[in-house]
Every structure is written in C-alpha cells, then in structure tokens.
CSV table of C-alpha atoms and ligand atoms in Angstrom, one decimal:
chain,number,residue,atom,x,y,z
A,1,UNK,CA,5.2,5.3,-21.7
A,2,UNK,CA,5.5,8.7,-23.3
A,3,UNK,CA,8.1,9.2,-26.0
A,4,UNK,CA,10.1,12.1,-24.6
A,5,UNK,CA,10.8,10.1,-21.4
A,6,UNK,CA,12.0,7.1,-23.3
A,7,UNK,CA,14.4,9.4,-25.2
A,8,UNK,CA,15.6,10.9,-21.9
A,9,UNK,CA,16.2,7.5,-20.5
A,10,UNK,CA,18.4,6.8,-23.5
A,11,UNK,CA,20.2,10.1,-23.1
A,12,UNK,CA,20.9,9.6,-19.4
A,13,UNK,CA,22.0,6.0,-20.0
A,14,UNK,CA,24.5,7.3,-22.5
A,15,UNK,CA,25.9,9.9,-20.1
A,16,UNK,CA,26.2,7.3,-17.4
A,17,UNK,CA,27.5,4.5,-19.5
A,18,UNK,CA,30.6,2.7,-18.1
A,19,UNK,CA,30.8,4.8,-15.0
A,20,UNK,CA,29.6,2.1,-12.6
A,21,UNK,CA,27.1,4.4,-10.9
A,22,UNK,CA,24.9,3.3,-8.0
A,23,UNK,CA,21.5,4.4,-6.6
A,24,UNK,CA,19.6,3.9,-3.4
A,25,UNK,CA,15.8,4.3,-3.0
A,26,UNK,CA,14.1,4.8,0.3
A,27,UNK,CA,10.5,3.9,0.2
A,28,UNK,CA,8.5,5.4,3.1
A,29,UNK,CA,4.8,4.7,2.4
A,30,UNK,CA,2.1,2.1,1.6
A,31,UNK,CA,2.2,-0.7,-0.9
A,32,UNK,CA,1.1,1.7,-3.7
A,33,UNK,CA,4.2,3.8,-2.8
A,34,UNK,CA,6.3,0.7,-2.9
A,35,UNK,CA,4.9,-0.1,-6.3
A,36,UNK,CA,5.8,3.4,-7.5
A,37,UNK,CA,9.3,2.8,-6.2
A,38,UNK,CA,9.5,-0.4,-8.3
A,39,UNK,CA,8.7,1.7,-11.3
A,40,UNK,CA,11.3,4.4,-10.3
A,41,UNK,CA,13.8,1.6,-9.9
A,42,UNK,CA,12.9,0.2,-13.3
A,43,UNK,CA,13.5,3.6,-14.9
A,44,UNK,CA,16.7,4.3,-13.0
A,45,UNK,CA,18.2,0.9,-13.8
A,46,UNK,CA,17.6,1.5,-17.5
A,47,UNK,CA,19.6,4.7,-17.0
A,48,UNK,CA,22.7,2.6,-16.0
A,49,UNK,CA,22.6,2.8,-12.2
A,50,UNK,CA,22.7,-0.4,-10.1
A,51,UNK,CA,21.1,-0.6,-6.7
A,52,UNK,CA,22.9,-0.4,-3.4
A,53,UNK,CA,21.5,-0.4,0.2
A,54,UNK,CA,24.6,1.6,1.3
A,55,UNK,CA,23.7,5.4,1.1
A,56,UNK,CA,27.4,6.3,1.4
A,57,UNK,CA,28.3,4.7,-2.0
A,58,UNK,CA,25.2,5.9,-3.9
A,59,UNK,CA,25.5,8.5,-6.6
A,60,UNK,CA,21.8,9.0,-6.7
A,61,UNK,CA,19.5,8.8,-3.6
A,62,UNK,CA,15.7,8.8,-4.2
A,63,UNK,CA,13.2,9.3,-1.3
A,64,UNK,CA,9.7,8.1,-2.1
A,65,UNK,CA,7.8,9.9,0.7
A,66,UNK,CA,4.5,9.4,2.5
A,67,UNK,CA,2.5,11.9,4.5
A,68,UNK,CA,-0.4,9.9,5.8
A,69,UNK,CA,0.8,10.4,9.4
A,70,UNK,CA,3.2,12.7,11.1
A,71,UNK,CA,5.9,10.1,11.9
A,72,UNK,CA,6.4,9.7,8.1
A,73,UNK,CA,7.5,13.3,7.9
A,74,UNK,CA,9.8,13.0,10.9
A,75,UNK,CA,11.5,10.1,9.2
A,76,UNK,CA,12.1,12.0,6.0
A,77,UNK,CA,13.6,15.0,7.8
A,78,UNK,CA,15.8,12.8,9.9
A,79,UNK,CA,17.1,10.9,6.8
A,80,UNK,CA,17.7,14.2,4.9
A,81,UNK,CA,19.9,15.4,7.7
A,82,UNK,CA,21.9,12.2,7.3
A,83,UNK,CA,22.5,12.3,3.6
A,84,UNK,CA,23.5,16.0,3.6
A,85,UNK,CA,27.1,15.0,4.1
A,86,UNK,CA,27.1,12.7,1.0
A,87,UNK,CA,25.9,15.6,-1.1
A,88,UNK,CA,28.7,17.8,0.3
A,89,UNK,CA,31.4,15.2,0.1
A,90,UNK,CA,30.8,13.6,-3.3
A,91,UNK,CA,27.9,15.5,-5.0
A,92,UNK,CA,25.4,12.7,-4.6
A,93,UNK,CA,22.2,13.6,-6.5
A,94,UNK,CA,19.3,13.9,-4.0
A,95,UNK,CA,15.7,13.4,-5.4
A,96,UNK,CA,12.6,13.6,-3.2
A,97,UNK,CA,9.3,12.4,-4.6
A,98,UNK,CA,6.0,10.9,-3.6
A,99,UNK,CA,2.9,12.0,-1.7
A,100,UNK,CA,4.5,14.5,0.7
A,101,UNK,CA,5.8,16.6,-2.2
A,102,UNK,CA,2.2,17.3,-3.1
A,103,UNK,CA,2.0,19.4,0.1
A,104,UNK,CA,3.0,23.0,-0.6
A,105,UNK,CA,4.1,23.7,3.0
A,106,UNK,CA,6.5,20.8,2.9
A,107,UNK,CA,8.2,21.8,-0.3
A,108,UNK,CA,8.6,25.3,1.2
A,109,UNK,CA,10.1,23.8,4.3
A,110,UNK,CA,12.5,21.7,2.2
A,111,UNK,CA,13.7,24.8,0.3
A,112,UNK,CA,14.2,26.6,3.6
A,113,UNK,CA,15.8,24.0,5.7
A,114,UNK,CA,17.2,21.3,3.3
A,115,UNK,CA,18.0,23.3,0.2
A,116,UNK,CA,20.6,20.8,-1.0
A,117,UNK,CA,18.1,18.6,-2.8
A,118,UNK,CA,18.3,18.4,-6.7
A,119,UNK,CA,14.9,17.2,-7.6
A,120,UNK,CA,11.4,17.3,-6.0
A,121,UNK,CA,8.7,15.5,-7.9
A,122,UNK,CA,5.1,14.6,-7.0
A,123,UNK,CA,2.7,11.7,-7.5
A,124,UNK,CA,1.4,12.9,-10.8
A,125,UNK,CA,4.9,13.3,-12.4
A,126,UNK,CA,6.6,10.1,-11.4
A,127,UNK,CA,7.0,9.0,-15.1
A,128,UNK,CA,8.9,12.3,-15.8
A,129,UNK,CA,11.7,11.3,-13.5
A,130,UNK,CA,14.1,10.5,-16.4
A,131,UNK,CA,13.5,14.0,-17.8
A,132,UNK,CA,14.1,15.7,-14.4
A,133,UNK,CA,17.3,13.7,-14.0
A,134,UNK,CA,18.5,14.5,-17.5
A,135,UNK,CA,18.0,18.2,-16.7
A,136,UNK,CA,20.1,18.0,-13.5
A,137,UNK,CA,22.9,16.1,-15.3
A,138,UNK,CA,23.0,18.7,-18.0
A,139,UNK,CA,23.6,21.4,-15.4
A,140,UNK,CA,20.2,22.9,-14.8
A,141,UNK,CA,19.9,24.0,-11.2
A,142,UNK,CA,17.1,22.6,-9.1
A,143,UNK,CA,14.1,20.8,-10.5
A,144,UNK,CA,10.6,21.2,-9.1
A,145,UNK,CA,8.3,18.9,-11.0
A,146,UNK,CA,5.0,18.9,-9.2
A,147,UNK,CA,1.5,19.1,-10.7
A,148,UNK,CA,-1.7,19.9,-8.9
A,149,UNK,CA,-3.9,18.4,-11.6
A,150,UNK,CA,-4.5,14.6,-11.7
A,151,UNK,CA,-1.9,12.9,-13.8
A,152,UNK,CA,-3.0,10.6,-16.6
A,153,UNK,CA,-2.7,6.9,-16.1
A,154,UNK,CA,0.6,6.1,-17.6
A,155,UNK,CA,1.2,2.7,-19.0
A,156,UNK,CA,4.4,0.9,-19.9
A,157,UNK,CA,6.9,2.2,-17.4
A,158,UNK,CA,9.8,-0.1,-16.9
A,159,UNK,CA,9.6,-1.9,-13.6
A,160,UNK,CA,12.1,-3.6,-11.3
A,161,UNK,CA,10.1,-5.7,-8.9
A,162,UNK,CA,11.4,-6.4,-5.4
A,163,UNK,CA,10.2,-10.0,-5.3
A,164,UNK,CA,9.9,-12.9,-7.9
A,165,UNK,CA,7.0,-14.8,-6.4
A,166,UNK,CA,4.6,-12.1,-5.2
A,167,UNK,CA,3.8,-8.9,-7.3
A,168,UNK,CA,1.8,-5.8,-6.7
A,169,UNK,CA,-0.4,-4.4,-9.5
A,170,UNK,CA,-1.9,-1.0,-9.1
A,171,UNK,CA,-5.4,-1.1,-10.6
A,172,UNK,CA,-6.5,2.5,-9.8
A,173,UNK,CA,-5.0,5.8,-8.7
A,174,UNK,CA,-6.4,8.4,-6.4
A,175,UNK,CA,-9.4,8.5,-4.0
A,176,UNK,CA,-12.8,10.2,-4.0
A,177,UNK,CA,-13.8,9.5,-0.5
A,178,UNK,CA,-12.4,12.3,1.6
A,179,UNK,CA,-12.5,10.6,4.9
A,180,UNK,CA,-12.2,13.6,7.2
A,181,UNK,CA,-8.9,12.5,8.8
A,182,UNK,CA,-7.1,11.6,5.6
A,183,UNK,CA,-4.7,13.4,3.3
A,184,UNK,CA,-4.6,10.8,0.5
A,185,UNK,CA,-7.2,12.4,-1.7
A,186,UNK,CA,-5.4,15.7,-1.7
A,187,UNK,CA,-2.0,14.2,-2.6
A,188,UNK,CA,-3.1,11.4,-5.0
A,189,UNK,CA,-5.9,13.2,-6.7
A,190,UNK,CA,-9.3,11.8,-7.9
A,191,UNK,CA,-10.0,8.2,-8.7
A,192,UNK,CA,-8.8,7.0,-12.0
A,193,UNK,CA,-8.9,3.3,-13.0
A,194,UNK,CA,-6.5,1.6,-15.3
A,195,UNK,CA,-8.0,-0.2,-18.3
A,196,UNK,CA,-8.9,-3.8,-17.9
A,197,UNK,CA,-6.8,-4.8,-20.9
A,198,UNK,CA,-3.6,-3.2,-19.4
A,199,UNK,CA,-4.1,-4.8,-16.0
A,200,UNK,CA,-4.8,-8.3,-17.5
A,201,UNK,CA,-1.8,-8.0,-19.8
A,202,UNK,CA,0.4,-7.1,-16.9
A,203,UNK,CA,-0.8,-10.1,-14.8
A,204,UNK,CA,-0.5,-12.4,-17.8
A,205,UNK,CA,3.1,-11.3,-18.2
A,206,UNK,CA,3.7,-11.8,-14.5
A,207,UNK,CA,2.3,-15.4,-14.7
A,208,UNK,CA,4.7,-16.0,-17.6
A,209,UNK,CA,7.6,-14.8,-15.6
A,210,UNK,CA,6.7,-17.3,-12.8
A,211,UNK,CA,4.9,-15.1,-10.3
A,212,UNK,CA,2.4,-16.9,-8.2
A,213,UNK,CA,0.6,-14.2,-6.2
A,214,UNK,CA,-0.7,-10.8,-7.2
A,215,UNK,CA,-2.0,-8.1,-4.9
A,216,UNK,CA,-4.3,-5.6,-6.6
A,217,UNK,CA,-3.7,-2.1,-5.2
A,218,UNK,CA,-5.9,1.0,-5.0
A,219,UNK,CA,-7.2,3.3,-2.3
A,220,UNK,CA,-10.7,1.9,-2.8
A,221,UNK,CA,-10.4,-1.2,-5.0
A,222,UNK,CA,-14.0,-2.2,-4.9
A,223,UNK,CA,-15.0,1.0,-6.7
A,224,UNK,CA,-12.8,0.0,-9.7
A,225,UNK,CA,-14.2,1.6,-12.8
A,226,UNK,CA,-17.1,3.1,-10.9
A,227,UNK,CA,-16.4,6.7,-11.7
A,228,UNK,CA,-16.0,5.8,-15.3
A,229,UNK,CA,-19.4,3.9,-15.3
A,230,UNK,CA,-21.2,6.7,-13.4
A,231,UNK,CA,-19.9,9.5,-15.7
A,232,UNK,CA,-20.6,7.3,-18.7
A,233,UNK,CA,-17.0,7.7,-19.7
A,234,UNK,CA,-16.2,5.3,-22.6
A,235,UNK,CA,-13.7,2.6,-21.6
A,236,UNK,CA,-12.8,-0.4,-23.5
A,237,UNK,CA,-14.1,-3.6,-21.9
A,238,UNK,CA,-11.9,-6.6,-22.2
A,239,UNK,CA,-12.7,-10.2,-21.4
A,240,UNK,CA,-16.0,-9.0,-19.9
A,241,UNK,CA,-14.3,-6.8,-17.3
A,242,UNK,CA,-16.3,-3.7,-16.3
A,243,UNK,CA,-16.2,-3.7,-12.5
A,244,UNK,CA,-14.1,-5.0,-9.6
A,245,UNK,CA,-16.0,-8.3,-9.4
A,246,UNK,CA,-15.6,-9.0,-13.1
A,247,UNK,CA,-11.9,-8.1,-12.8
A,248,UNK,CA,-11.4,-10.7,-10.0
A,249,UNK,CA,-13.2,-13.3,-12.1
A,250,UNK,CA,-11.0,-12.6,-15.2
A,251,UNK,CA,-7.7,-12.7,-13.2
A,252,UNK,CA,-8.9,-16.0,-11.6
A,253,UNK,CA,-8.7,-17.6,-15.0
A,254,UNK,CA,-5.0,-16.7,-15.6
A,255,UNK,CA,-2.9,-19.9,-15.6
A,256,UNK,CA,0.1,-19.8,-13.3
A,257,UNK,CA,-1.3,-17.2,-10.9
A,258,UNK,CA,-2.3,-19.1,-7.8
A,259,UNK,CA,-3.3,-16.4,-5.4
A,260,UNK,CA,-5.1,-13.1,-5.7
A,261,UNK,CA,-5.2,-10.5,-2.9
A,262,UNK,CA,-6.4,-6.9,-2.9
A,263,UNK,CA,-6.1,-3.8,-0.7
A,264,UNK,CA,-8.0,-1.8,0.3
A,265,UNK,CA,-11.7,-2.2,-0.3
A,266,UNK,CA,-14.1,0.2,1.4
A,267,UNK,CA,-17.0,-1.3,3.4
A,268,UNK,CA,-19.5,1.1,1.8
A,269,UNK,CA,-18.8,-0.3,-1.7
A,270,UNK,CA,-18.9,-4.0,-0.8
A,271,UNK,CA,-21.6,-5.0,-3.2
A,272,UNK,CA,-22.9,-8.6,-3.5
A,273,UNK,CA,-21.2,-9.1,-6.9
A,274,UNK,CA,-17.8,-8.7,-5.2
A,275,UNK,CA,-18.8,-11.0,-2.3
A,276,UNK,CA,-19.9,-13.6,-4.8
A,277,UNK,CA,-16.7,-13.2,-6.9
A,278,UNK,CA,-14.6,-13.8,-3.7
A,279,UNK,CA,-16.7,-16.9,-3.0
A,280,UNK,CA,-16.5,-18.3,-6.5
A,281,UNK,CA,-12.9,-17.6,-7.4
A,282,UNK,CA,-10.7,-20.3,-5.8
A,283,UNK,CA,-7.6,-18.2,-6.3
A,284,UNK,CA,-8.9,-15.2,-4.4
A,285,UNK,CA,-7.7,-15.4,-0.8
A,286,UNK,CA,-10.6,-15.5,1.7
A,287,UNK,CA,-8.9,-12.9,4.0
A,288,UNK,CA,-10.7,-9.7,3.5
A,289,UNK,CA,-9.0,-6.5,4.6
A,290,UNK,CA,-12.0,-4.4,5.7
A,291,UNK,CA,-10.9,-1.1,7.2
A,292,UNK,CA,-13.1,-0.3,10.2
A,293,UNK,CA,-11.4,3.0,11.4
A,294,UNK,CA,-13.8,3.3,14.3
A,295,UNK,CA,-16.5,1.2,15.9
A,296,UNK,CA,-18.6,4.1,16.9
A,297,UNK,CA,-21.4,5.2,14.6
A,298,UNK,CA,-21.1,8.8,15.8
A,299,UNK,CA,-17.4,8.9,15.0
A,300,UNK,CA,-17.8,7.1,11.7
A,301,UNK,CA,-20.2,9.8,10.7
A,302,UNK,CA,-17.8,12.6,11.5
A,303,UNK,CA,-15.1,10.6,9.7
A,304,UNK,CA,-17.3,10.6,6.6
A,305,UNK,CA,-17.0,6.8,6.3
A,306,UNK,CA,-20.7,6.4,5.2
A,307,UNK,CA,-21.4,3.3,7.3
A,308,UNK,CA,-22.5,2.7,10.9
A,309,UNK,CA,-21.3,0.2,13.4
A,310,UNK,CA,-24.3,-2.0,12.6
A,311,UNK,CA,-23.7,-1.8,8.8
A,312,UNK,CA,-20.1,-3.0,9.4
A,313,UNK,CA,-21.1,-5.9,11.6
A,314,UNK,CA,-23.9,-6.8,9.2
A,315,UNK,CA,-21.5,-6.9,6.3
A,316,UNK,CA,-19.1,-9.1,8.3
A,317,UNK,CA,-22.0,-11.5,9.1
A,318,UNK,CA,-23.2,-11.5,5.5
A,319,UNK,CA,-19.7,-12.4,4.2
A,320,UNK,CA,-19.4,-15.1,6.9
A,321,UNK,CA,-22.6,-16.6,5.6
A,322,UNK,CA,-21.7,-16.4,2.0
A,323,UNK,CA,-18.0,-17.1,1.9
A,324,UNK,CA,-16.8,-20.3,3.6
A,325,UNK,CA,-13.6,-19.8,5.7
A,326,UNK,CA,-13.6,-16.1,5.3
A,327,UNK,CA,-11.4,-14.2,7.7
A,328,UNK,CA,-10.8,-10.4,8.3
A,329,UNK,CA,-8.1,-7.9,8.9
A,330,UNK,CA,-8.6,-4.2,9.5
A,331,UNK,CA,-7.2,-0.7,10.1
A,332,UNK,CA,-8.3,1.3,13.2
A,333,UNK,CA,-7.6,4.9,14.2
A,334,UNK,CA,-7.8,5.8,17.9
A,335,UNK,CA,-8.2,9.3,19.2
A,336,UNK,CA,-10.0,11.0,16.4
A,337,UNK,CA,-11.4,14.4,17.4
A,338,UNK,CA,-14.4,14.1,19.7
A,339,UNK,CA,-13.9,10.4,20.5
A,340,UNK,CA,-15.4,9.7,23.9
A,341,UNK,CA,-14.8,6.7,26.1
A,342,UNK,CA,-18.1,5.3,24.9
A,343,UNK,CA,-17.0,5.7,21.3
A,344,UNK,CA,-13.7,4.0,22.0
A,345,UNK,CA,-15.5,1.2,23.7
A,346,UNK,CA,-17.6,0.7,20.6
A,347,UNK,CA,-14.3,0.1,18.7
A,348,UNK,CA,-13.2,-2.4,21.3
A,349,UNK,CA,-16.6,-4.1,21.0
A,350,UNK,CA,-16.3,-4.5,17.2
A,351,UNK,CA,-12.8,-6.0,17.7
A,352,UNK,CA,-14.2,-8.5,20.2
A,353,UNK,CA,-17.1,-9.4,17.9
A,354,UNK,CA,-15.2,-9.8,14.6
A,355,UNK,CA,-12.0,-11.6,15.8
A,356,UNK,CA,-9.7,-10.1,13.2
A,357,UNK,CA,-6.6,-12.0,12.0
A,358,UNK,CA,-4.6,-8.8,11.9
A,359,UNK,CA,-5.3,-5.2,13.1
A,360,UNK,CA,-3.2,-2.3,11.9
A,361,UNK,CA,-3.6,0.3,14.6
A,362,UNK,CA,-2.9,4.0,14.3
A,363,UNK,CA,-3.0,7.0,16.6
A,364,UNK,CA,-4.9,9.9,15.0
A,365,UNK,CA,-2.5,12.3,13.4
A,366,UNK,CA,-3.6,15.8,12.4
A,367,UNK,CA,-3.0,16.5,8.7
A,368,UNK,CA,-2.9,20.0,7.4
A,369,UNK,CA,-5.8,20.7,5.0
A,370,UNK,CA,-8.1,18.0,6.2
A,371,UNK,CA,-11.4,18.7,8.0
A,372,UNK,CA,-10.2,16.7,11.0
A,373,UNK,CA,-7.4,19.1,11.6
A,374,UNK,CA,-9.8,22.0,11.9
A,375,UNK,CA,-12.0,20.3,14.5
A,376,UNK,CA,-11.7,21.9,17.9
A,377,UNK,CA,-12.3,18.8,20.1
A,378,UNK,CA,-8.9,17.3,19.6
A,379,UNK,CA,-8.0,14.5,22.0
A,380,UNK,CA,-5.0,15.0,24.3
A,381,UNK,CA,-1.9,13.0,23.5
A,382,UNK,CA,-1.9,11.1,26.8
A,383,UNK,CA,-5.5,9.8,26.3
A,384,UNK,CA,-4.8,8.8,22.7
A,385,UNK,CA,-1.8,6.8,23.9
A,386,UNK,CA,-3.7,5.2,26.7
A,387,UNK,CA,-6.5,4.1,24.3
A,388,UNK,CA,-3.9,2.9,21.8
A,389,UNK,CA,-2.3,0.7,24.5
A,390,UNK,CA,-5.6,-0.7,25.6
A,391,UNK,CA,-6.6,-1.5,22.0
A,392,UNK,CA,-3.2,-3.1,21.4
A,393,UNK,CA,-3.6,-5.3,24.4
A,394,UNK,CA,-7.0,-6.5,23.3
A,395,UNK,CA,-5.7,-7.1,19.7
A,396,UNK,CA,-2.8,-9.2,21.0
A,397,UNK,CA,-5.1,-11.3,23.1
A,398,UNK,CA,-7.4,-11.8,20.1
A,399,UNK,CA,-4.5,-12.8,17.8
A,400,UNK,CA,-3.1,-15.2,20.3
A,401,UNK,CA,-6.6,-16.9,20.6
A,402,UNK,CA,-6.8,-16.9,16.8
A,403,UNK,CA,-3.3,-18.4,16.4
A,404,UNK,CA,-4.2,-21.2,18.8
A,405,UNK,CA,-7.0,-22.3,16.6
A,406,UNK,CA,-4.5,-23.0,13.8
A,407,UNK,CA,-2.6,-25.5,15.7
A,408,UNK,CA,-3.3,-29.0,14.4
A,409,UNK,CA,-4.9,-27.7,11.2
A,410,UNK,CA,-3.7,-28.3,7.7
A,411,UNK,CA,-2.9,-25.0,5.8
A,412,UNK,CA,-2.0,-24.4,2.2
A,413,UNK,CA,1.1,-22.1,2.3
A,414,UNK,CA,2.8,-20.3,-0.5
A,415,UNK,CA,6.5,-20.7,0.3
A,416,UNK,CA,8.2,-17.3,-0.3
A,417,UNK,CA,11.8,-17.9,0.5
A,418,UNK,CA,14.3,-18.4,3.4
A,419,UNK,CA,13.3,-17.1,6.8
A,420,UNK,CA,14.9,-13.8,7.6
A,421,UNK,CA,15.7,-14.9,11.2
A,422,UNK,CA,16.9,-18.4,10.5
A,423,UNK,CA,18.6,-19.4,7.2
A,424,UNK,CA,17.8,-23.1,7.7
A,425,UNK,CA,14.0,-22.4,7.7
A,426,UNK,CA,11.6,-21.4,4.9
A,427,UNK,CA,8.8,-18.9,5.3
A,428,UNK,CA,5.5,-18.5,3.6
A,429,UNK,CA,1.9,-17.3,4.2
A,430,UNK,CA,-1.5,-19.0,4.7
A,431,UNK,CA,-4.5,-17.8,2.7
A,432,UNK,CA,-5.3,-15.7,5.8
A,433,UNK,CA,-1.9,-14.0,5.5
A,434,UNK,CA,-0.4,-15.6,8.6
A,435,UNK,CA,3.4,-16.1,8.5
A,436,UNK,CA,4.4,-19.8,8.7
A,437,UNK,CA,8.0,-21.0,9.1
A,438,UNK,CA,8.9,-24.6,8.2
A,439,UNK,CA,12.0,-26.7,8.0
A,440,UNK,CA,11.9,-27.9,4.4
A,441,UNK,CA,13.9,-28.2,1.2
A,442,UNK,CA,14.6,-25.1,-0.8
A,443,UNK,CA,13.0,-26.4,-3.9
A,444,UNK,CA,9.6,-25.7,-2.3
A,445,UNK,CA,10.2,-22.0,-2.7
A,446,UNK,CA,7.5,-20.6,-5.0
A,447,UNK,CA,5.2,-23.6,-4.4
A,448,UNK,CA,1.9,-24.0,-2.7
A,449,UNK,CA,2.5,-26.6,0.0
A,450,UNK,CA,0.2,-28.3,2.5
A,451,UNK,CA,1.6,-27.8,6.0
A,452,UNK,CA,0.4,-29.1,9.4
A,453,UNK,CA,0.6,-26.3,11.9
A,454,UNK,CA,2.5,-27.6,14.9
A,455,UNK,CA,2.9,-24.6,17.2
A,456,UNK,CA,2.0,-20.9,17.4
A,457,UNK,CA,3.9,-17.8,18.4
A,458,UNK,CA,2.7,-14.2,18.5
A,459,UNK,CA,3.8,-13.2,15.0
A,460,UNK,CA,4.2,-16.6,13.2
A,461,UNK,CA,3.1,-20.2,13.2
A,462,UNK,CA,5.4,-23.2,12.8
A,463,UNK,CA,4.4,-25.8,10.2
A,464,UNK,CA,5.5,-29.3,9.1
A,465,UNK,CA,5.3,-30.7,5.6
A,466,UNK,CA,2.5,-33.4,5.4
B,1,SAH,N1,-7.4,3.8,1.3
B,1,SAH,C1,-7.1,2.9,2.3
B,1,SAH,C2,-5.9,3.2,3.1
B,1,SAH,C3,-5.6,4.6,3.5
B,1,SAH,S1,-4.2,5.0,4.4
B,1,SAH,C4,-8.3,2.7,3.1
B,1,SAH,O1,-9.3,3.5,3.0
B,1,SAH,O2,-8.4,1.8,3.9
B,1,SAH,C5,-4.0,3.6,5.5
B,1,SAH,C6,-4.5,3.8,6.8
B,1,SAH,O3,-3.9,4.8,7.5
B,1,SAH,C7,-6.0,4.1,6.9
B,1,SAH,O4,-6.8,3.0,6.7
B,1,SAH,C8,-6.1,4.7,8.3
B,1,SAH,O5,-6.4,3.7,9.2
B,1,SAH,C9,-4.8,5.3,8.5
B,1,SAH,N2,-4.8,6.8,8.5
B,1,SAH,C10,-5.1,7.6,7.5
B,1,SAH,N3,-5.1,8.9,7.8
B,1,SAH,C11,-4.7,8.9,9.2
B,1,SAH,C12,-4.5,9.9,10.1
B,1,SAH,N4,-4.6,11.2,9.8
B,1,SAH,N5,-4.1,9.5,11.4
B,1,SAH,C13,-4.0,8.2,11.7
B,1,SAH,N6,-4.1,7.2,10.8
B,1,SAH,C14,-4.5,7.5,9.6
B,2,SF4,FE1,-8.1,8.0,2.8
B,2,SF4,FE2,-10.6,7.3,3.1
B,2,SF4,FE3,-9.6,7.5,0.7
B,2,SF4,FE4,-8.8,5.5,2.3
B,2,SF4,S1,-10.9,5.8,1.5
B,2,SF4,S2,-7.5,6.8,1.1
B,2,SF4,S3,-8.9,6.5,4.3
B,2,SF4,S4,-9.9,9.2,2.1
B,3,F3S,FE1,0.4,5.7,0.5
B,3,F3S,FE2,1.3,7.4,2.3
B,3,F3S,FE3,0.7,8.2,-0.1
B,3,F3S,S1,0.0,5.8,2.7
B,3,F3S,S2,-0.9,6.9,-0.8
B,3,F3S,S3,2.3,6.8,0.5
B,3,F3S,S4,0.3,9.4,1.8
C-alpha cells in the first residue's frame, strides 16, 4: 500500500479512537465488487469503526456500486433516499464508490438529486479512501475522487474477509474485450494482471489462516498476463508462472488449499494449456463457468464475442473429452438488439445441448456509452420478458433433470457452515457448485466430506454422511 494512505489510516484512527463508531457497507455488484468491499472494510476497520448491518446506527455508510444493468442503478437511488434521513438526523458520513461512479452522467445526477453525499470515489481510487475520509473529517466539504486513467495495481491493502473457509482473490483488473452490450471495460479500465508472486503470497497466507477454497477473480481470467506477454512488458515470473494455466498449476501445489475455482474465463481464450491444467490439477473444480451470452452466431458477432455457436459447442465437446467429470455453468442475455425468434431459438438449442448445472439469465439492459445502446433495432420490453420466461422455464427443467442424476451418488462436499434456513443442518457445495444440506456434527465445518445424495430439490440437494 502507498505510504500517504497508511499515514491517513493512522490519522483517522486517532481521531476516531474511543468513540465506538460504526460503519455499514452495501455491496451491490459482482464478486470482484465484493472483494473490493472486503478491502474497504479492511481499511475502515483499521480506522476504528466496527461493522453494523443496521444503517440507523452507522456513523459511516459506504455504497459499493455496480452499473452492469439498470436495476443496479435503481437499487442505489432507492437506498440513497432511505439514508438521507440519517444524514439529516445525525450527520452520518455517506460515501459512494465503485463502478457506477466512473460514469459521469451518474455523478452529475447525484450532485443534482442526492447532494447530501460526502465522498464519491471510483474504481481506480479505492485505495485512497482513507485520505478521502480524513479530508471529510478535517472539515473539507465534498470529496470527488475519480480518475479516468487506469489505476495501478495496488498491493498490500488491509482486508477484512466475509468468510473464513472460502476466499476470493482478484488476479487481474479491467477488461479489453468490449463486448458491445457491456459497460465494464469503460468503468474498470484496461486489463492489468497482478504479479504471480503477489497472488501466490496471498494464497499461501490464506492457506496458513485455514482457508480451504479460493476463487480467482477477473473479467477474463484465462487471459491472465496475456497483455503483458503480448506487449513484451517485463514482469517477474515466480515459480514458473507466466500464464493462467501455470498459475493454476502453482496454486494447486499450495498445501492446505483444497479447492480452486475461477470466474470468468472467456470462451475465445480457452487454450489447450488451460484445459490441460484443469484436467491435471486435482484441486481445480471441474465446474467450468463458460459465459455463452447468446447461442446465435449472428448475435454473437454483433456482441463482439469472437466465437460462433459451433465454436462454443466444439469447445464444450473438447473439454468433455479431455476433462473427466467436467460440468458447465453459464451467463445468458436475452433480448439483445436485433435478436430474432430464430436467434433466440439458437440460445435455447445450446442450453438443451450442454445441460448446464447453473444458468445466470439476464434481460438485455441498455448501457449509456456502449455500442449496443446506439443500435436502432432494440427489442420491445414485452418480447424480452416473454423470451426470458421461456428460457427460465427451460433452464428449470434442465436443472431438475441434472439434480435427479445426483441422487444416489457420492459427492465430496466442502462443508461451509450452518444452513441459513435451518440451524440444525449444515450446508456445503459439491465440486460442481451445487448446494448440499446435511444433518451432521458441527466439527465437519471447513472439511471436505463424502456425502451420499439422498434427495433433490430445485435449489439444493440433501446428503447423508457415508
Ligand atoms: N467478464 C465476465 C462478466 C461480466 S458481467 C464475463 O465476460 O463473463 C456479468 C454478466 O452480466 C455478463 O456475463 C452478462 O451476461 C451480463 N451483462 C453484462 N452486460 C449486460 C447488459 N448490458 N445487459 C444485460 N446483461 C448484461
Ligand atoms: Fe464485459 Fe465482455 Fe469484458 Fe465480460 S468480457 S467484462 S462481458 S466486455
Ligand atoms: Fe462488477 Fe458491476 Fe462493476 S458486475 S465489475 S460491479 S459494473
């Protein structure tokens, strides 16, 4: 971490010392956004705030925003309306950060309609949060701390993780793909990979602390270090790591870590070395999240995805051939501009052919500044919703068929804790990321346990210790 911020953490900690202050953080985006919130929490707790879920008692409320779809925006504005009264009643500090703050029109709207905020900060200035907060506490007015240029990869931020068995580790920031529907490259900047040494040190440390599972995060994880290689940028290799495949192999050797997951890879970058690493590394889960977006070659082309329906299906076949027990999950968008019934049927066709374990389904949402937003052939809302419901029905049927195949099988499950819905039961996940609940003793928490699956339900399986 950078020195001035460390000093500002100290300064704020001193101001707050003994005051019993509390903070709340509202995380509104993807797993990378959650990982950023863990870093914000790490910094905030070092500044003498303790966490509360109750917004009314918080002295500092931080919003970590997302802008990938319109509903994320609606949620922020709704919540801001709610916290206004706390600001007025007790002077709660309101900080708004994350992806949405990289959009100029949003910051303008905030200033106009929600001018009671104290700090806005973007994705490239997250590490400066202690400095921003120090300025607010020493009576500066409002802080706008947003940069349009790509932030450096900052190492060594304090972190307060949400879980003590599973941990997320960001391996790269940004995205270079510019899929035509997507805002992420505009708000997260260009691809920048963390150094192998920093990632491996972090995971070694997690293993020492007793973590069992790591999820490697990035917008396009299988292009890890690719930009650096292509531009002949010097980077320090460490334990032979110079690509995503070699990174998986190195993490696989770390004692104590039992499971490795990653999201999201891009189908166009799924090279054989990555497929072979998944096959060879016993700790790498055999569930591959392979975002499809659309099953239509025409739509994929306009989306700028750089693969066709056939390429996708061939890749799935190749992985099925090479990786025993491989399973798939995916992301799908319905109602992209110009999507015809025929295009949509191609999407349904891929879903029928691949038999995904899990499908994250989205209705296309226009994002200001993306090519998709400027396309004239937008699909009417009612048709988008009709298609969404049709896809959802198919996916539910597929999942119920897939769940039935688990009954009677033995699965290795990492037990994560008590079930949220039933305190007497434990919950965990299979390699293929299916939730399993089991009636077993609490000392199994954090362990990999063999369970026999005895029944299936839409969103979980029930297991028995064998
Ligand atoms: N980099 C990742 C995830 C990006 S965002 C990837 O490429 O897979 C997560 C998902 O949100 C995307 O996979 C896509 O399915 C969905 N998404 C992104 N932009 C969207 C938009 N404008 N409307 C609807 N869904 C969108
Ligand atoms: Fe968005 Fe495409 Fe990048 Fe994923 S790969 S973040 S969908 S532009
Ligand atoms: Fe994630 Fe949303 Fe940003 S999906 S990268 S928090 S726009």
